[in-house]
Coordinates of C-alpha atoms in Angstrom, one line a residue:
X93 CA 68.1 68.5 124.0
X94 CA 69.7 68.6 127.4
X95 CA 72.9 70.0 127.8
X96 CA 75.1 70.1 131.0
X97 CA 78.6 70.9 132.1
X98 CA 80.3 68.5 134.3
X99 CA 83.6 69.3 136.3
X100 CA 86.0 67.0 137.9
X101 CA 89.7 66.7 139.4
X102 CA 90.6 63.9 136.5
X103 CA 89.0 62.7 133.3
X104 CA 87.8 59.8 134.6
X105 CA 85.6 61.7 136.9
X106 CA 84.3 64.1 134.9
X107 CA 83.1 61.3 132.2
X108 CA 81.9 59.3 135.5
X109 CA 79.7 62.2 136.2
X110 CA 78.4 62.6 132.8
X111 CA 77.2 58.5 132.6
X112 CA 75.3 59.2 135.9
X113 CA 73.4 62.3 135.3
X114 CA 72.9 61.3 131.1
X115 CA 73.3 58.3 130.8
X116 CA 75.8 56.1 128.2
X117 CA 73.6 58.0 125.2
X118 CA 75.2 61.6 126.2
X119 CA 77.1 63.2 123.2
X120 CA 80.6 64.7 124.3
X121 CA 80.4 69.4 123.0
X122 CA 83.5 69.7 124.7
X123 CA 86.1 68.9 126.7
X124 CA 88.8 71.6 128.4
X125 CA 91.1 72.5 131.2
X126 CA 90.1 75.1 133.3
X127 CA 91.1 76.7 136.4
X128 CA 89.7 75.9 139.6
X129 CA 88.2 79.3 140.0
X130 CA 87.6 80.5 137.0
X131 CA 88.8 82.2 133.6
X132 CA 89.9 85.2 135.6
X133 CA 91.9 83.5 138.1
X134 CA 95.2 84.3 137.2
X135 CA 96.3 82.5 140.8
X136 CA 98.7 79.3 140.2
X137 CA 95.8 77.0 141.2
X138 CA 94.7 73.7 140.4
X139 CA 93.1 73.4 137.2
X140 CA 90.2 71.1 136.3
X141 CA 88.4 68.9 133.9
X142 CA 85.4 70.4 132.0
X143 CA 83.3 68.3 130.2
X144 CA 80.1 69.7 128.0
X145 CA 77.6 66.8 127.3
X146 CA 74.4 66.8 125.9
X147 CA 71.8 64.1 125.7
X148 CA 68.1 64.3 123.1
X149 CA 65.4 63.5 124.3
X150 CA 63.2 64.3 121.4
X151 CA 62.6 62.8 117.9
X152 CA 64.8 64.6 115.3
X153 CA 63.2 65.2 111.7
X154 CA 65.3 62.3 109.2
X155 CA 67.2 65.6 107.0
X156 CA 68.5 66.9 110.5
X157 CA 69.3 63.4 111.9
X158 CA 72.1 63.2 109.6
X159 CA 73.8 66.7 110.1
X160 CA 72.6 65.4 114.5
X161 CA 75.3 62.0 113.7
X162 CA 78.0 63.7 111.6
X163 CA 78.4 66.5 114.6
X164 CA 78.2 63.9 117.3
X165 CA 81.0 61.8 115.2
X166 CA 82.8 64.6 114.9
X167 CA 83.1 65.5 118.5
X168 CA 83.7 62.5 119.2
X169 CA 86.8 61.9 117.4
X170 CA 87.9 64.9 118.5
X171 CA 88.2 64.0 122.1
X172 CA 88.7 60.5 121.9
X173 CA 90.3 59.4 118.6
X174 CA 90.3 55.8 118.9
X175 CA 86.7 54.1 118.4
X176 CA 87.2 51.2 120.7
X177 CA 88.3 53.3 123.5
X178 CA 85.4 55.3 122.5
X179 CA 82.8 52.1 123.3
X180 CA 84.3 51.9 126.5
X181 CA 83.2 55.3 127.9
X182 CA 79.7 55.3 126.0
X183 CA 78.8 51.3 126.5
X184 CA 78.1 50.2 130.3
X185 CA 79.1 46.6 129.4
X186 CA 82.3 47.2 129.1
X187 CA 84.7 49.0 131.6
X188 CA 86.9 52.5 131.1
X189 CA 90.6 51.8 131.2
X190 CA 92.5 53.6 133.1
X191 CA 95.4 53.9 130.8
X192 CA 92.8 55.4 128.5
X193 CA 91.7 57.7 130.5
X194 CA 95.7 59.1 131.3
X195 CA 96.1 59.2 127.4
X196 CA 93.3 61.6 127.4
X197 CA 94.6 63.4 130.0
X198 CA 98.4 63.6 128.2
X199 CA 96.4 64.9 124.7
X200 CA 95.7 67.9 126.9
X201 CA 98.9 68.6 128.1
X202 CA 100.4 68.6 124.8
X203 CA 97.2 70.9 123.5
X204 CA 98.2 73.0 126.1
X205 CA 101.8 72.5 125.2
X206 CA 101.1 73.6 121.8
X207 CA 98.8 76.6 122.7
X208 CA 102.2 77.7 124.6
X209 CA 104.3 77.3 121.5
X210 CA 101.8 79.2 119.4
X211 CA 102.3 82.4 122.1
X212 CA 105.9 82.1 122.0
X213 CA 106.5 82.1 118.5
X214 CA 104.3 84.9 118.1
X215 CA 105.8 86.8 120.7
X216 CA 109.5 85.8 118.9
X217 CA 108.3 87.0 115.8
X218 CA 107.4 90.3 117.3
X219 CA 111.3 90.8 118.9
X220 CA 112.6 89.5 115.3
X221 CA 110.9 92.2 114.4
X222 CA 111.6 94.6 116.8
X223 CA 115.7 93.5 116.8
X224 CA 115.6 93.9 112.4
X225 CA 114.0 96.5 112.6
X226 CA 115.0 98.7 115.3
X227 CA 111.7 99.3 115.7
X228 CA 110.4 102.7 117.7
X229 CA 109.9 102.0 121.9
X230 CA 106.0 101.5 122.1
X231 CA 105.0 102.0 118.6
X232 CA 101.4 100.9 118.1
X233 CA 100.4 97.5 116.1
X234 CA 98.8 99.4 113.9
X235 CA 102.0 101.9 112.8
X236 CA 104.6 98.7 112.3
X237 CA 103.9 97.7 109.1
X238 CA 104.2 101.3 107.1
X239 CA 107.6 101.8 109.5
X240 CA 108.9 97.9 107.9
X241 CA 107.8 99.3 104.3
X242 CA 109.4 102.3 104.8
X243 CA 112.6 100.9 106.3
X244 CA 112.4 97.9 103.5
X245 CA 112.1 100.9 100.9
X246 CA 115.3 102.5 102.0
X247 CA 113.9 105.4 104.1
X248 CA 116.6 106.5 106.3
X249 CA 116.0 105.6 110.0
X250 CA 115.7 109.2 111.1
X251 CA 113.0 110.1 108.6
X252 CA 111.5 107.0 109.0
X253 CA 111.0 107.4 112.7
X254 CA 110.1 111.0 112.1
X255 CA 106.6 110.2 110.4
X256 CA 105.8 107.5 112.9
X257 CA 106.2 110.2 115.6
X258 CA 104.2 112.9 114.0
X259 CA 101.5 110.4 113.2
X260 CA 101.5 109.0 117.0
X261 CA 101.4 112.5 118.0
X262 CA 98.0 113.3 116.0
X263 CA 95.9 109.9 116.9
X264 CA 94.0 109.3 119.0
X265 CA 92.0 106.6 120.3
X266 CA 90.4 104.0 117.3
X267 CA 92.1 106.0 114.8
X268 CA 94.9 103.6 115.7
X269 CA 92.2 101.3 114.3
X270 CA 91.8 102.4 111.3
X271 CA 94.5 101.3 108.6
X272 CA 92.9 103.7 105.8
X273 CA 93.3 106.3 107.9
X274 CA 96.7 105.6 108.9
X275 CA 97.6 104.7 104.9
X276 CA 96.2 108.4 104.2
X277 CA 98.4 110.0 106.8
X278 CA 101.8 108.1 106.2
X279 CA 100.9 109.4 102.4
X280 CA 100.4 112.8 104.5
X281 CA 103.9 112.9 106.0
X282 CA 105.6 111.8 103.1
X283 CA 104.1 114.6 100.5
X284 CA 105.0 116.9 103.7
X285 CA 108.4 115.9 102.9
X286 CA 109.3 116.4 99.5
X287 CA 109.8 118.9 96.9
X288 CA 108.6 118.3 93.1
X289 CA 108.7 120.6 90.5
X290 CA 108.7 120.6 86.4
X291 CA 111.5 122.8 84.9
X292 CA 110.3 126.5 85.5
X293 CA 109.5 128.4 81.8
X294 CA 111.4 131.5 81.7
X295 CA 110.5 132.2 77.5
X296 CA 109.6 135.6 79.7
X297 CA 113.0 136.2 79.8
X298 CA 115.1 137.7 77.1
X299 CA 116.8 134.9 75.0
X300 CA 117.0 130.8 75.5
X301 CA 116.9 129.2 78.5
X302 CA 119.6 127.4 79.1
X303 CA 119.4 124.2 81.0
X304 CA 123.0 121.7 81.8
X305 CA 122.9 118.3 82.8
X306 CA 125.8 117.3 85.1
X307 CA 126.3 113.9 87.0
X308 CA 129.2 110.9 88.1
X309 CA 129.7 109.3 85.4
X310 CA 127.3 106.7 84.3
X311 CA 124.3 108.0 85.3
X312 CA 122.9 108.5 82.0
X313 CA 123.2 112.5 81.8
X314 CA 123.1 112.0 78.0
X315 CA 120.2 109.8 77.4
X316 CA 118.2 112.2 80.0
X317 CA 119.0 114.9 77.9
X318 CA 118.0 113.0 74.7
X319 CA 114.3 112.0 76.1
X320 CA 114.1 115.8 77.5
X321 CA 115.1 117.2 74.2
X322 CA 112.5 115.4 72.0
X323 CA 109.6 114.5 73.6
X324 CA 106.9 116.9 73.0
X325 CA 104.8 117.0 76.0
X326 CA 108.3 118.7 77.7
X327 CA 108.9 121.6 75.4
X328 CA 105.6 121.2 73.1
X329 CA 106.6 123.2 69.7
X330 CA 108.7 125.5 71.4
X331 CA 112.4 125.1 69.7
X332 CA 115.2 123.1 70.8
X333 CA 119.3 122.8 70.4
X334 CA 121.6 121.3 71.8
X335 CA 125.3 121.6 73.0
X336 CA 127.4 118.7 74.2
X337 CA 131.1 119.0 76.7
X338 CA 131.3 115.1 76.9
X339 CA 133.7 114.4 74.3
X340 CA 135.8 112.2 76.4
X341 CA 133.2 109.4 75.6
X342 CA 133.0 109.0 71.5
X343 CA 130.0 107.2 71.9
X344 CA 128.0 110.1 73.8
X345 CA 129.2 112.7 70.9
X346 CA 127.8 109.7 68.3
X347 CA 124.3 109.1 70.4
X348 CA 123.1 112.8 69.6
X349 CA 124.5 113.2 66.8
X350 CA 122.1 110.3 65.5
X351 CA 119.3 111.8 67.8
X352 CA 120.0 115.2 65.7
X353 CA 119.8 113.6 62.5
X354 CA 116.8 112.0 63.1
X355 CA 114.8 115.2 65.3
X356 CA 116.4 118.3 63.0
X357 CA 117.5 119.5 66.0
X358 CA 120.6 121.3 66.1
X359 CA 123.4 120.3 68.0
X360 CA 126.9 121.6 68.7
X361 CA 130.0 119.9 70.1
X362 CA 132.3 121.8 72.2
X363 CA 136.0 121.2 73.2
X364 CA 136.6 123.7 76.0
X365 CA 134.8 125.4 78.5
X366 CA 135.1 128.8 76.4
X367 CA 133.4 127.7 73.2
X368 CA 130.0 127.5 74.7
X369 CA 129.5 131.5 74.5
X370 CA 129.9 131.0 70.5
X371 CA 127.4 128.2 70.7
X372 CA 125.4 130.5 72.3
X373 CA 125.4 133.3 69.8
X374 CA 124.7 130.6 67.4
X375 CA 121.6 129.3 69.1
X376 CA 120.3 132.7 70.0
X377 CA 116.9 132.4 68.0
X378 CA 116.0 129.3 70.0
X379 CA 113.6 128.8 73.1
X380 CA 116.0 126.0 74.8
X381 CA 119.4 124.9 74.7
X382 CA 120.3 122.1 76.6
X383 CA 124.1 121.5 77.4
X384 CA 125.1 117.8 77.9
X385 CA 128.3 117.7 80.1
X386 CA 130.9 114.8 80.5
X387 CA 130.5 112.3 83.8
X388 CA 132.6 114.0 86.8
X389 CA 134.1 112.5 89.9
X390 CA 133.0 114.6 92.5
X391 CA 136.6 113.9 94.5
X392 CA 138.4 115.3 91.8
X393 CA 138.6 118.5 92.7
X394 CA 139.9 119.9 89.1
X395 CA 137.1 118.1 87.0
X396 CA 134.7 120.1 89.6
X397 CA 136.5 123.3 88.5
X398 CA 136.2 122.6 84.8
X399 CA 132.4 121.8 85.2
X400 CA 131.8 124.7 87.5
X401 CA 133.4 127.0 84.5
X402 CA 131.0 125.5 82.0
X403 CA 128.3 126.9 83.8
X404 CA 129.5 130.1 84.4
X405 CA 130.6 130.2 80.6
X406 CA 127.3 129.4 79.3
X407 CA 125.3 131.5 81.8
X408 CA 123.0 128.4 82.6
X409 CA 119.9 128.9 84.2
X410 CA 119.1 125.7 85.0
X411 CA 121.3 122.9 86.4
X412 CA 119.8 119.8 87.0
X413 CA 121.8 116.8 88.9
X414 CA 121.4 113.0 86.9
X415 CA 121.7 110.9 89.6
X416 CA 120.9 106.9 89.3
X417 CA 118.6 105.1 91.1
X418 CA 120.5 101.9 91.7
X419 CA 123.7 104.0 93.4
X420 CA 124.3 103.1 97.0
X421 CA 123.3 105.9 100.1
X422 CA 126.3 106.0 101.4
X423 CA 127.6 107.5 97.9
X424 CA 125.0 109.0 96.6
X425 CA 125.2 111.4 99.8
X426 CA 128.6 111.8 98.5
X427 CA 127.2 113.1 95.4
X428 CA 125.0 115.4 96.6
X429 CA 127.2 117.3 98.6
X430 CA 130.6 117.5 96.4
X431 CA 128.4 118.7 93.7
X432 CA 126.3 121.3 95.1
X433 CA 129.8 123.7 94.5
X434 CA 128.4 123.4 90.9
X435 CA 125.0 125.0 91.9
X436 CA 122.3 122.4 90.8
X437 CA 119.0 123.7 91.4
X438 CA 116.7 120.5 90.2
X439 CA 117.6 116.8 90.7
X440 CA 116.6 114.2 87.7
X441 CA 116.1 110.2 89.0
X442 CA 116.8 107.8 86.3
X443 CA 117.1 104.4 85.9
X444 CA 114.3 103.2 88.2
X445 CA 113.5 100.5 86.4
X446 CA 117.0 98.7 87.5
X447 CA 115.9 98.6 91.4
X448 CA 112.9 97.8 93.6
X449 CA 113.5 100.2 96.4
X450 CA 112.9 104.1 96.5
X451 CA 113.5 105.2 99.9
X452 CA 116.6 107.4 97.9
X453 CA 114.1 109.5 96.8
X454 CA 112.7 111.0 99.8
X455 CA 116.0 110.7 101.3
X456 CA 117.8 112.9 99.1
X457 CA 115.2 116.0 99.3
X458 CA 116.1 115.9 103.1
X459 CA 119.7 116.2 102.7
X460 CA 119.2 119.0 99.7
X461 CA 116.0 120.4 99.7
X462 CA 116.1 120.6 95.8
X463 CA 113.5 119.6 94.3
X464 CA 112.8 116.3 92.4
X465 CA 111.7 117.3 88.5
X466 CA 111.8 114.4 85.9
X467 CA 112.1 110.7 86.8
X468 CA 113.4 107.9 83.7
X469 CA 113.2 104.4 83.3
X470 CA 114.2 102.3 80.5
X471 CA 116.2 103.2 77.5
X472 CA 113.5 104.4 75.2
X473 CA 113.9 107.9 73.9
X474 CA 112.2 109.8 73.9
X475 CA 109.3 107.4 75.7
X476 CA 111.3 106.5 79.1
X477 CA 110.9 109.9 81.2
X478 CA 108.3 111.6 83.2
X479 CA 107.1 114.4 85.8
X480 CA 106.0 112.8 89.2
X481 CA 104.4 114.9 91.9
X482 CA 104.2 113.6 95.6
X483 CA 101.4 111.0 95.2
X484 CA 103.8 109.3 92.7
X485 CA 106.8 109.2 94.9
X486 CA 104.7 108.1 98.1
X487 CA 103.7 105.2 95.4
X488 CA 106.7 104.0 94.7
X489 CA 107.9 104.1 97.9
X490 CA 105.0 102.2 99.8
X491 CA 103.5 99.8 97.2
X492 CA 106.6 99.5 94.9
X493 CA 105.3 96.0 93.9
X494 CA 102.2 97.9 92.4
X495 CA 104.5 100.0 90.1
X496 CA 104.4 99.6 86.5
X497 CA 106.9 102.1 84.3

């Protein structure tokens, strides 16, 4: 087979040169624009015609003779889509039309036209992306889609840009490249970044450890405290009571009161912060007491003081902030700072199950630096509720979608 590329300042030249040199039989490769001088003249020259023909000159076995037409029909059609017009280029008898030849010449200004679109809507998509986003000045390919999970996730925009940076800082070169690498190290900086620890056992100590559960209200403080209180892999066999301040919600008092029934474990309801030391007494003997304590508004300033007396009271040891995971930034920042005058000193997630994003949680260790114990989800008790450590959190916040509670 003979194959030749033929140039010319029009169509019809180019095909003209293609007749004389292979004769009506030549099968049309290809067919482009180019530039006058080249690929790599970037000058605003005068482009021409290229035309890749081929003619055979040598028999061709029956089996490949078919796959030899279907490859010559196909490149024909796709430079020259009507068949008639097609007879006139490749058949001497009957002449080329010069309106044909301009239509070819238009299909290439709209492939061209089209190859133009194709590069600006790429190159849109990339602003969109950089205006939604507020994506970082010069931030590699590679990094933008963990900075859009991350910011899709919720990760505050400081943070965020934080991890990009320190990752950006410690490439180099193909590591760029290298999207399991850069997976690992966004993992990396996120684990860098939190804090997660089980309750600490303090049966060393003399008497119970006490443990409080405070929170806004709604947050589920009393169905946190009801999956703590009876699953075993928490405590194991150590023993368990309870003591409950919400009774400003009937219901709450009712809940563990059932829970008690059904558990044997004990439980005592209180009606002012000074009861609690006889509850104590009472519960001397036992390994855990865990206080449940009526939903507070962190702007009211006197529920704050009643909670913050319930503490001191019952000499807690442990104060662990219920917060929800389908509250709003803006207010659980709010919640995070009113509260710490109570003291809190381990946070609790719950209800994860009711949203798809968990940028919160990384968030909110950066604004306390307490650390992130339990997690719930569901209403289950006492199924619903578990420990996480940092590979857990990075999962939920990266591949949420791969989550399964």
């Amino acid at each position: 087979m003979i194959i030749k590329k033929f140039t010319g300042e029009t169509m019809r030249e180019a095909m003209n040169k293609v007749k004389e040199s292979l004769g009506s039989d030549a099968i049309i490769l290809k067919s482009e624009k180019v530039a006058q001088g080249g690929i790599f003249d970037f000058s605003d020259t005068k482009h021409l015609y290229e035309v890749t023909a081929a003619v055979d000159n040598t028999p061709i076995p029956s089996f490949e003779q078919k796959k030899f037409e279907n490859m010559q029909e196909r490149n024909k059609q796709s430079v020259i889509k009507d068949k008639k017009f097609n007879k006139e280029i490749f058949n001497n008898e009957k002449p080329q039309s010069k309106d044909f030849i301009e239509e070819i010449e238009k299909s290439f200004k709209v492939m061209d036209l089209k190859n133009d679109l194709s590069k600006i809507d790429k190159k849109l998509d990339h602003m969109s992306n950089h205006i939604k986003y507020n994506e970082m000045p010069n931030l590699p390919d590679s990094l933008v889609p963990f900075y859009i999970r991350l910011k899709e996730s919720g990760v505050s925009e400081r943070i965020n840009k934080d991890i990009m940076m320190h990752i950006y800082m410690n490439f180099k070169g193909d590591d760029f490249l290298d999207d399991s690498l850069i997976n690992d190290a966004v993992y990396s900086e996120i684990e860098k970044r939190l804090s997660v620890e089980s309750l600490e056992d303090r049966s060393d100590f003399a008497g119970p450890q006490v443990i409080a559960f405070v929170g806004p209200t709604g947050v589920g403080k009393t169905t946190t405290l009801a999956k703590m209180a009876f699953n075993k892999t928490i405590f194991g066999k150590k023993k368990v009571a309870l003591i409950t301040a919400d009774t400003y919600r009937i219901a709450a008092v009712e809940q563990l009161k059932t829970y008690s029934k059904i558990t044997n474990i004990p439980l005592e309801v209180i009606y002012k912060p000074e009861q609690i030391r006889s509850a104590l007494i009472k519960f001397d003997s036992y390994d855990y007491i865990l206080i449940d304590t009526a939903g507070r508004s962190q702007k009211n300033v006197e529920q704050m003081a009643e909670l913050k007396k319930i503490m001191y009271e019952g000499k807690v040891q442990d104060i662990c902030l219920v917060l929800s995971a389908n509250t709003r930034d803006r207010d659980l920042d709010d919640i995070i700072k009113r509260f710490s005058s109570v003291g809190y000193n381990r946070i609790i997630y719950t209800k994860l199950d009711e949203t798809t994003t968990y940028g919160s949680l990384l968030n909110i260790y950066e604004q306390c630096k307490i650390p992130l114990s339990y997690i719930t989800y569901g209403q289950n008790v006492p199924e619903d509720i578990r420990e996480v450590d940092g590979r857990d959190v990075s999962n939920f916040i990266l591949y949420p979608e791969k989550i399964k509670m």
